mmCIF file of C-alpha atoms and ligand atoms in Angstrom:
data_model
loop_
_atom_site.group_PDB
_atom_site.id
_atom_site.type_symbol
_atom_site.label_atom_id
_atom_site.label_comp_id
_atom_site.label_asym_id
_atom_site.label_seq_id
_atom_site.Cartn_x
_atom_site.Cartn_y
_atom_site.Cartn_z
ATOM 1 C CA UNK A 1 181.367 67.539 -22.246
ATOM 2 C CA UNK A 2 180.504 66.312 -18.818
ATOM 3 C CA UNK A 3 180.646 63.080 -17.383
ATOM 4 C CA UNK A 4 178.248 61.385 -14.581
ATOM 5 C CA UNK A 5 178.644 57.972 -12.860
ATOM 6 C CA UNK A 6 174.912 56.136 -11.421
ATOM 7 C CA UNK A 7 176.288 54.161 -8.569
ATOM 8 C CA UNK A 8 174.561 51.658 -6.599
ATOM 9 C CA UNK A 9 173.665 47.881 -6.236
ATOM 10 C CA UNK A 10 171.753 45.841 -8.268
ATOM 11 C CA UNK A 11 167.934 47.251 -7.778
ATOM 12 C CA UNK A 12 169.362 50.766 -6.658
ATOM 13 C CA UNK A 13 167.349 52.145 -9.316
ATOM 14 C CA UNK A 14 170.396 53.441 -11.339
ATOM 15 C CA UNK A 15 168.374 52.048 -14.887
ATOM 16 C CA UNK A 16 165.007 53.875 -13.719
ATOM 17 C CA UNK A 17 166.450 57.389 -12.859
ATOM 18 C CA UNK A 18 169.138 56.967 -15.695
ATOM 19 C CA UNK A 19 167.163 57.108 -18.358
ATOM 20 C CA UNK A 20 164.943 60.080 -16.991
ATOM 21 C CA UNK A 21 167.961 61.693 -16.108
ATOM 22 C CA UNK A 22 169.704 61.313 -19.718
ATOM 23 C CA UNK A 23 166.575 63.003 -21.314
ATOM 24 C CA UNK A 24 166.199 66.036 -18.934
ATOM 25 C CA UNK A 25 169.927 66.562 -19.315
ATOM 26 C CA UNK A 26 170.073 65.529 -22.935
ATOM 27 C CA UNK A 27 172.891 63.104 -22.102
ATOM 28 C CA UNK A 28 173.626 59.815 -23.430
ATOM 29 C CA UNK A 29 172.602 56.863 -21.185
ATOM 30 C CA UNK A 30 175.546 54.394 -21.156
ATOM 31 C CA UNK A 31 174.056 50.715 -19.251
ATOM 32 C CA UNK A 32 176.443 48.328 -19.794
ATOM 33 C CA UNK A 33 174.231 45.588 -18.520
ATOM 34 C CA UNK A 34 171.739 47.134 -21.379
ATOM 35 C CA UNK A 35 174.342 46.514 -24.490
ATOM 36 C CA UNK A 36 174.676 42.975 -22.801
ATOM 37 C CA UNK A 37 171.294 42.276 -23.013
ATOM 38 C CA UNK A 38 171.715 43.284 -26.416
ATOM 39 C CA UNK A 39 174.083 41.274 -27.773
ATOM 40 C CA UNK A 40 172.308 38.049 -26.159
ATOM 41 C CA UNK A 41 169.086 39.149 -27.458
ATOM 42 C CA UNK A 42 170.761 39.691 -31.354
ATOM 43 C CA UNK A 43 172.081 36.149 -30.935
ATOM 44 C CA UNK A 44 175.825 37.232 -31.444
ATOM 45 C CA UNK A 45 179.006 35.108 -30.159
ATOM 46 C CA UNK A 46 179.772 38.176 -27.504
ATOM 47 C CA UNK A 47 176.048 37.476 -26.550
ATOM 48 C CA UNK A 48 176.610 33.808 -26.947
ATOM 49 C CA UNK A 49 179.739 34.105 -24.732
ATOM 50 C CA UNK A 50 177.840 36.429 -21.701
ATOM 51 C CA UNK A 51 175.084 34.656 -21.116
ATOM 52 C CA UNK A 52 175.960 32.269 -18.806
ATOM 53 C CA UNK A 53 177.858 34.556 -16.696
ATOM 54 C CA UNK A 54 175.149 37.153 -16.617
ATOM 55 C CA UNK A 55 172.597 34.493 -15.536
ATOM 56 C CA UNK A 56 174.873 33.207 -12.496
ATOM 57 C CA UNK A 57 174.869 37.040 -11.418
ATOM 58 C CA UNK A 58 178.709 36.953 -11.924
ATOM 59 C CA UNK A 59 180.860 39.955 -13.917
ATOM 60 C CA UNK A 60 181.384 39.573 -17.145
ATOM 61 C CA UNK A 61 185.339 40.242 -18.310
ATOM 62 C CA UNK A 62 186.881 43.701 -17.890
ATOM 63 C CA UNK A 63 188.205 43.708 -21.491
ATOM 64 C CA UNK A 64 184.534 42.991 -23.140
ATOM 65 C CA UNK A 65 182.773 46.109 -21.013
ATOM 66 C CA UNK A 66 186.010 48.451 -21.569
ATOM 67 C CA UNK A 67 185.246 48.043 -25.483
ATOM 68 C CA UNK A 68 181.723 48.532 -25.453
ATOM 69 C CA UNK A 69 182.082 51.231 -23.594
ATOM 70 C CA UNK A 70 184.732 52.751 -25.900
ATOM 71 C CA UNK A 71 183.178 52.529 -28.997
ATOM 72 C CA UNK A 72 180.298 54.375 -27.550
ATOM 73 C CA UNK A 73 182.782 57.336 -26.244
ATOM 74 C CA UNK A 74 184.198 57.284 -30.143
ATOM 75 C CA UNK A 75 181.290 57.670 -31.804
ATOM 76 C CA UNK A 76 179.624 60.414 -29.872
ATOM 77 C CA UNK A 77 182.497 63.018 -29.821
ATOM 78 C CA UNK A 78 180.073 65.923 -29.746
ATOM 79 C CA UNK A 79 177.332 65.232 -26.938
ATOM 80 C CA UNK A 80 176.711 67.477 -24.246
ATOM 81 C CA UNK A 81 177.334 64.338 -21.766
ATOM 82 C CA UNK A 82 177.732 61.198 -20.948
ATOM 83 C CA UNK A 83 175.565 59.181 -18.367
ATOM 84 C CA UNK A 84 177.361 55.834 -17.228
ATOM 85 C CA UNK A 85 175.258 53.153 -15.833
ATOM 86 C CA UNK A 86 176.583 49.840 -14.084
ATOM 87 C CA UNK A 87 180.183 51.160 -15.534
ATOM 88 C CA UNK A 88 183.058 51.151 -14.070
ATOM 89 C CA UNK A 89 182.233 48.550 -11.757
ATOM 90 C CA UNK A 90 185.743 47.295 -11.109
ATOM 91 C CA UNK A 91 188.997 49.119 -9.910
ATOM 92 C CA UNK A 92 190.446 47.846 -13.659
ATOM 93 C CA UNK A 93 187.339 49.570 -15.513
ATOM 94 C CA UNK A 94 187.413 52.873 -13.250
ATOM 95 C CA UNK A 95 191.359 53.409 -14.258
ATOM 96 C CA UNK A 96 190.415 52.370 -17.884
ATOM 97 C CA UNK A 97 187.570 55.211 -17.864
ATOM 98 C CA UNK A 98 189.697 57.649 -16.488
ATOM 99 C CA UNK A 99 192.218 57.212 -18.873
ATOM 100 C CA UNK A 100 189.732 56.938 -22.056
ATOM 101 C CA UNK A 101 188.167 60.118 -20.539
ATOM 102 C CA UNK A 102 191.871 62.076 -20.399
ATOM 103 C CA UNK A 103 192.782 61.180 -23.778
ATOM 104 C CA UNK A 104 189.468 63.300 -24.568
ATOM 105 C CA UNK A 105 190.342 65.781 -22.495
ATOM 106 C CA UNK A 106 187.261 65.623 -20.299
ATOM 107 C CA UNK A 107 186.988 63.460 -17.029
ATOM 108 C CA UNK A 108 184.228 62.260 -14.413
ATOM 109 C CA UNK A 109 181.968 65.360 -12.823
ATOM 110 C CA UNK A 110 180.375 63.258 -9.869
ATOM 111 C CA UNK A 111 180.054 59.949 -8.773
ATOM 112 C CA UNK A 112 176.096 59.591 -7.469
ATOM 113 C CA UNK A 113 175.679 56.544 -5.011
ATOM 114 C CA UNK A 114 172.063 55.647 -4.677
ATOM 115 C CA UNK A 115 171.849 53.969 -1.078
ATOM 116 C CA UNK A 116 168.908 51.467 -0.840
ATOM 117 C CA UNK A 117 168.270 49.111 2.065
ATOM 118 C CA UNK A 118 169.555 45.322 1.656
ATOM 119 C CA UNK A 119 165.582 43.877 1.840
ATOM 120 C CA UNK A 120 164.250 46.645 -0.340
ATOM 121 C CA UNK A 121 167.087 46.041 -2.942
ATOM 122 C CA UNK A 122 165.334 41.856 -3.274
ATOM 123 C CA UNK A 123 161.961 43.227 -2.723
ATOM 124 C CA UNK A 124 162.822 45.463 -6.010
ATOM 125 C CA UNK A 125 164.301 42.817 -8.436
ATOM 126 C CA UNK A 126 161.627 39.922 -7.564
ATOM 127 C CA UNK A 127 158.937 42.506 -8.598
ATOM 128 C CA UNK A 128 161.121 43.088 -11.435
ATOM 129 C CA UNK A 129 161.277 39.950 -12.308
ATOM 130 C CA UNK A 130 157.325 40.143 -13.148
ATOM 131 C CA UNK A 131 157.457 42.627 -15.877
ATOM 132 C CA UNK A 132 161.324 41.909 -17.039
ATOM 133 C CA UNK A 133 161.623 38.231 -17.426
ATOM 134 C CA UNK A 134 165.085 38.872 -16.530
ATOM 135 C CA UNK A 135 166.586 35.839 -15.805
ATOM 136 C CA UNK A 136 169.233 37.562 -13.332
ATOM 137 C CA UNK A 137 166.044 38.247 -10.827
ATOM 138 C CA UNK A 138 164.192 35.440 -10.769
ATOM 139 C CA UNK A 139 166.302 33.501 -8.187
ATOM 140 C CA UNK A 140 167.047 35.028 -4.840
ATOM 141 C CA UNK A 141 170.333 33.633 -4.673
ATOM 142 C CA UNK A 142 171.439 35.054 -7.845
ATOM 143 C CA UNK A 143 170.300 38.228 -6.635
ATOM 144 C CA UNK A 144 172.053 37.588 -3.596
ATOM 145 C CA UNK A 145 174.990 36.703 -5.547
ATOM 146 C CA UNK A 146 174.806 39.936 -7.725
ATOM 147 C CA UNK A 147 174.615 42.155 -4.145
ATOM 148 C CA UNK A 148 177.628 40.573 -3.015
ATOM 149 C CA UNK A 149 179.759 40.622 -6.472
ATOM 150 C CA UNK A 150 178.937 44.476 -6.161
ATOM 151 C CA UNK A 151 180.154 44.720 -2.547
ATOM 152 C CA UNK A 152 183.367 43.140 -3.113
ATOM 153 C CA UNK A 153 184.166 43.888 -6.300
ATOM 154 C CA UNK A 154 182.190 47.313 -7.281
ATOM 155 C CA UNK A 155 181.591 49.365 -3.583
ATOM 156 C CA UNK A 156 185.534 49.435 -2.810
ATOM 157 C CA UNK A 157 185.796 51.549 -6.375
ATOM 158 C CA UNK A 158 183.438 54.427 -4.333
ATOM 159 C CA UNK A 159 186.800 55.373 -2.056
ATOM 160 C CA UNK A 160 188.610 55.472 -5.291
ATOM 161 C CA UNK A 161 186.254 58.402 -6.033
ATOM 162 C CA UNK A 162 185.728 59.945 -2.849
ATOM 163 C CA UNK A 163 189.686 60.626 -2.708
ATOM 164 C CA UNK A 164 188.858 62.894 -5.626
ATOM 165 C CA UNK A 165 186.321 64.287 -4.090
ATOM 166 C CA UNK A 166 183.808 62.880 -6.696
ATOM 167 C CA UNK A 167 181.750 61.207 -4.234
ATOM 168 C CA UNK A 168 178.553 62.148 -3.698
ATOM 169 C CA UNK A 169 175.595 59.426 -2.079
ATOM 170 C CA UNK A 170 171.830 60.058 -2.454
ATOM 171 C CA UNK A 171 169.095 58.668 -0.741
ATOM 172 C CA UNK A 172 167.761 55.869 -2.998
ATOM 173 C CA UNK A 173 164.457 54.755 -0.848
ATOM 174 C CA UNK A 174 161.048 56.765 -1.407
ATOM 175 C CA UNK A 175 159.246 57.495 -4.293
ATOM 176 C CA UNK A 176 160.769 57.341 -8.070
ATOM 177 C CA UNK A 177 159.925 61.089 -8.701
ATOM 178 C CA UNK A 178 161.649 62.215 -4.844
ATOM 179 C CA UNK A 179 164.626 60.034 -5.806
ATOM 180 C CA UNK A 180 164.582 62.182 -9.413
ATOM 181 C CA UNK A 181 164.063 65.259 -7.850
ATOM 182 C CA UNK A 182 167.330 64.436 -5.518
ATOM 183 C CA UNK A 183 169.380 63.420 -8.297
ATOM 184 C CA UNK A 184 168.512 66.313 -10.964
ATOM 185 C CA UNK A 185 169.441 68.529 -8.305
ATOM 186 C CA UNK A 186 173.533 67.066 -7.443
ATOM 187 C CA UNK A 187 173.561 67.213 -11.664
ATOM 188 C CA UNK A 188 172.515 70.466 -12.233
ATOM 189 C CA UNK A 189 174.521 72.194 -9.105
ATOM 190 C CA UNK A 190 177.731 70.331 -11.036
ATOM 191 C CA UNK A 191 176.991 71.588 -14.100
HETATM 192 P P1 ADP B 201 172.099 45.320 -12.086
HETATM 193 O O1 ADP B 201 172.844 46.565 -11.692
HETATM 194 O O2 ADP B 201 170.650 45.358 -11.702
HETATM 195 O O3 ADP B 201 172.775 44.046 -11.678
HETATM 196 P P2 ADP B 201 172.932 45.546 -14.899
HETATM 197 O O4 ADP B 201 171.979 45.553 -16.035
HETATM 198 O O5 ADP B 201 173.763 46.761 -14.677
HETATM 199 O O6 ADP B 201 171.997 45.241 -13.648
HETATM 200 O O7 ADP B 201 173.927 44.307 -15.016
HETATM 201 C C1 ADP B 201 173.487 42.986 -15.262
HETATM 202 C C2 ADP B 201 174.681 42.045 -15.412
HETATM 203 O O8 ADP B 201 175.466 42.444 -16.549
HETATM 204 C C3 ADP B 201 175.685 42.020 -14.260
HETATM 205 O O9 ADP B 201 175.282 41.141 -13.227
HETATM 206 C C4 ADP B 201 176.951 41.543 -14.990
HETATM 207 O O10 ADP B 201 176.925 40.164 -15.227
HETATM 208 C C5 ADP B 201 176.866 42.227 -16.331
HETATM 209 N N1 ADP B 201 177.534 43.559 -16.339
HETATM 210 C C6 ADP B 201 176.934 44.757 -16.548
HETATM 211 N N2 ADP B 201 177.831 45.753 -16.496
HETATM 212 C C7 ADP B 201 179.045 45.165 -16.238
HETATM 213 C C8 ADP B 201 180.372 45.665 -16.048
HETATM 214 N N3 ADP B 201 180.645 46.978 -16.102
HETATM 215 N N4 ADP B 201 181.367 44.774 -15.792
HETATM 216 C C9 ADP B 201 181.122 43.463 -15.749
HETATM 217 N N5 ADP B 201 179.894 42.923 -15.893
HETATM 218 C C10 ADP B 201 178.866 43.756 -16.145
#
């Protein structure tokens, strides 16, 4: 089994190229923002209990992502991969996934960094916005809010990785199929 982290801010593109990626590598695409939206779409008391968080831009608790996340690892013991989207995205979730991953005796191939310019990143997410109806990109200062959670919070988690040499960045402006081409080519060559 292999293991791939999308890293980036918010409007990197890691959703886009994630779920292209997942089917050319026949991995499983694991957004935790996705099984959020989820559980607030179903209507259920986790739902009930995220929403307001997720609409201020803030992180939702460590403890509610790590269990998501875990169930998903149980139940899909025999997949050729796993794709992780917008997880870990705190020093507390990275150890957690390390540690879930050991116990399975796998671990984490690469860590891919898209890099996208600050004014492309709001550019992205109010265009978004259009065709989402997410409520998380309507507002440019909950967008704002959401790039600077992920600086302070997510971005000091890259170093974590690069001192295991897991680090690798790809250029996240251009064209969707470029940025593809980039990405299919750091997951194949760790293969
Ligand atoms: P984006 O990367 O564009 O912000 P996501 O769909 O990954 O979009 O996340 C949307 C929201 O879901 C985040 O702002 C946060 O509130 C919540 N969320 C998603 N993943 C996590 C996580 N791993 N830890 C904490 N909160 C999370």
């Amino acid at each position: 089994m292999v293991n791939f982290l999308i890293f980036g801010p918010p409007g990197s593109g890691k959703g886009t190229q994630s779920v292209q990626l997942s089917e050319k590598f026949n991995f499983i695409h694991l957004s935790t923002g996705d099984m959020l939206r989820e559980e607030i779409a179903a209507g259920s008391e986790l739902g009930k209990k995220v929403e307001s968080i997720m609409q201020k831009g803030e992180l939702v608790p460590d403890s509610v992502v790590i269990e998501m996340i875990a169930n998903r690892i149980d139940n899909n013991p025999d997949c050729a991969g796993f794709l992780f989207d917008g997880f870990p995205r705190t020093a507390e979730q990275a150890v957690t996934l390390d540690n879930m991953l050991e116990d399975k005796s796998t671990s984490v191939n690469k860590m891919i960094v898209l890099e996208v310019e600050h004014n492309e990143l709001v550019q992205r997410l109010l265009s978004r916005a259009e065709v989402s109806g997410r409520a998380d990109d309507r507002d440019v200062n909950v967008i704002e809010n959401r790039i600077s959670v992920y600086k302070e919070k997510t971005e000091p988690i890259v170093n974590y990785y690069r001192e295991k040499d897991k680090y690798v960045p790809v250029d996240g402006m251009g064209q969707i199929s470029d940025i593809f081409d980039r990405l299919s080519i750091v997951i194949a060559d760790s293969l």
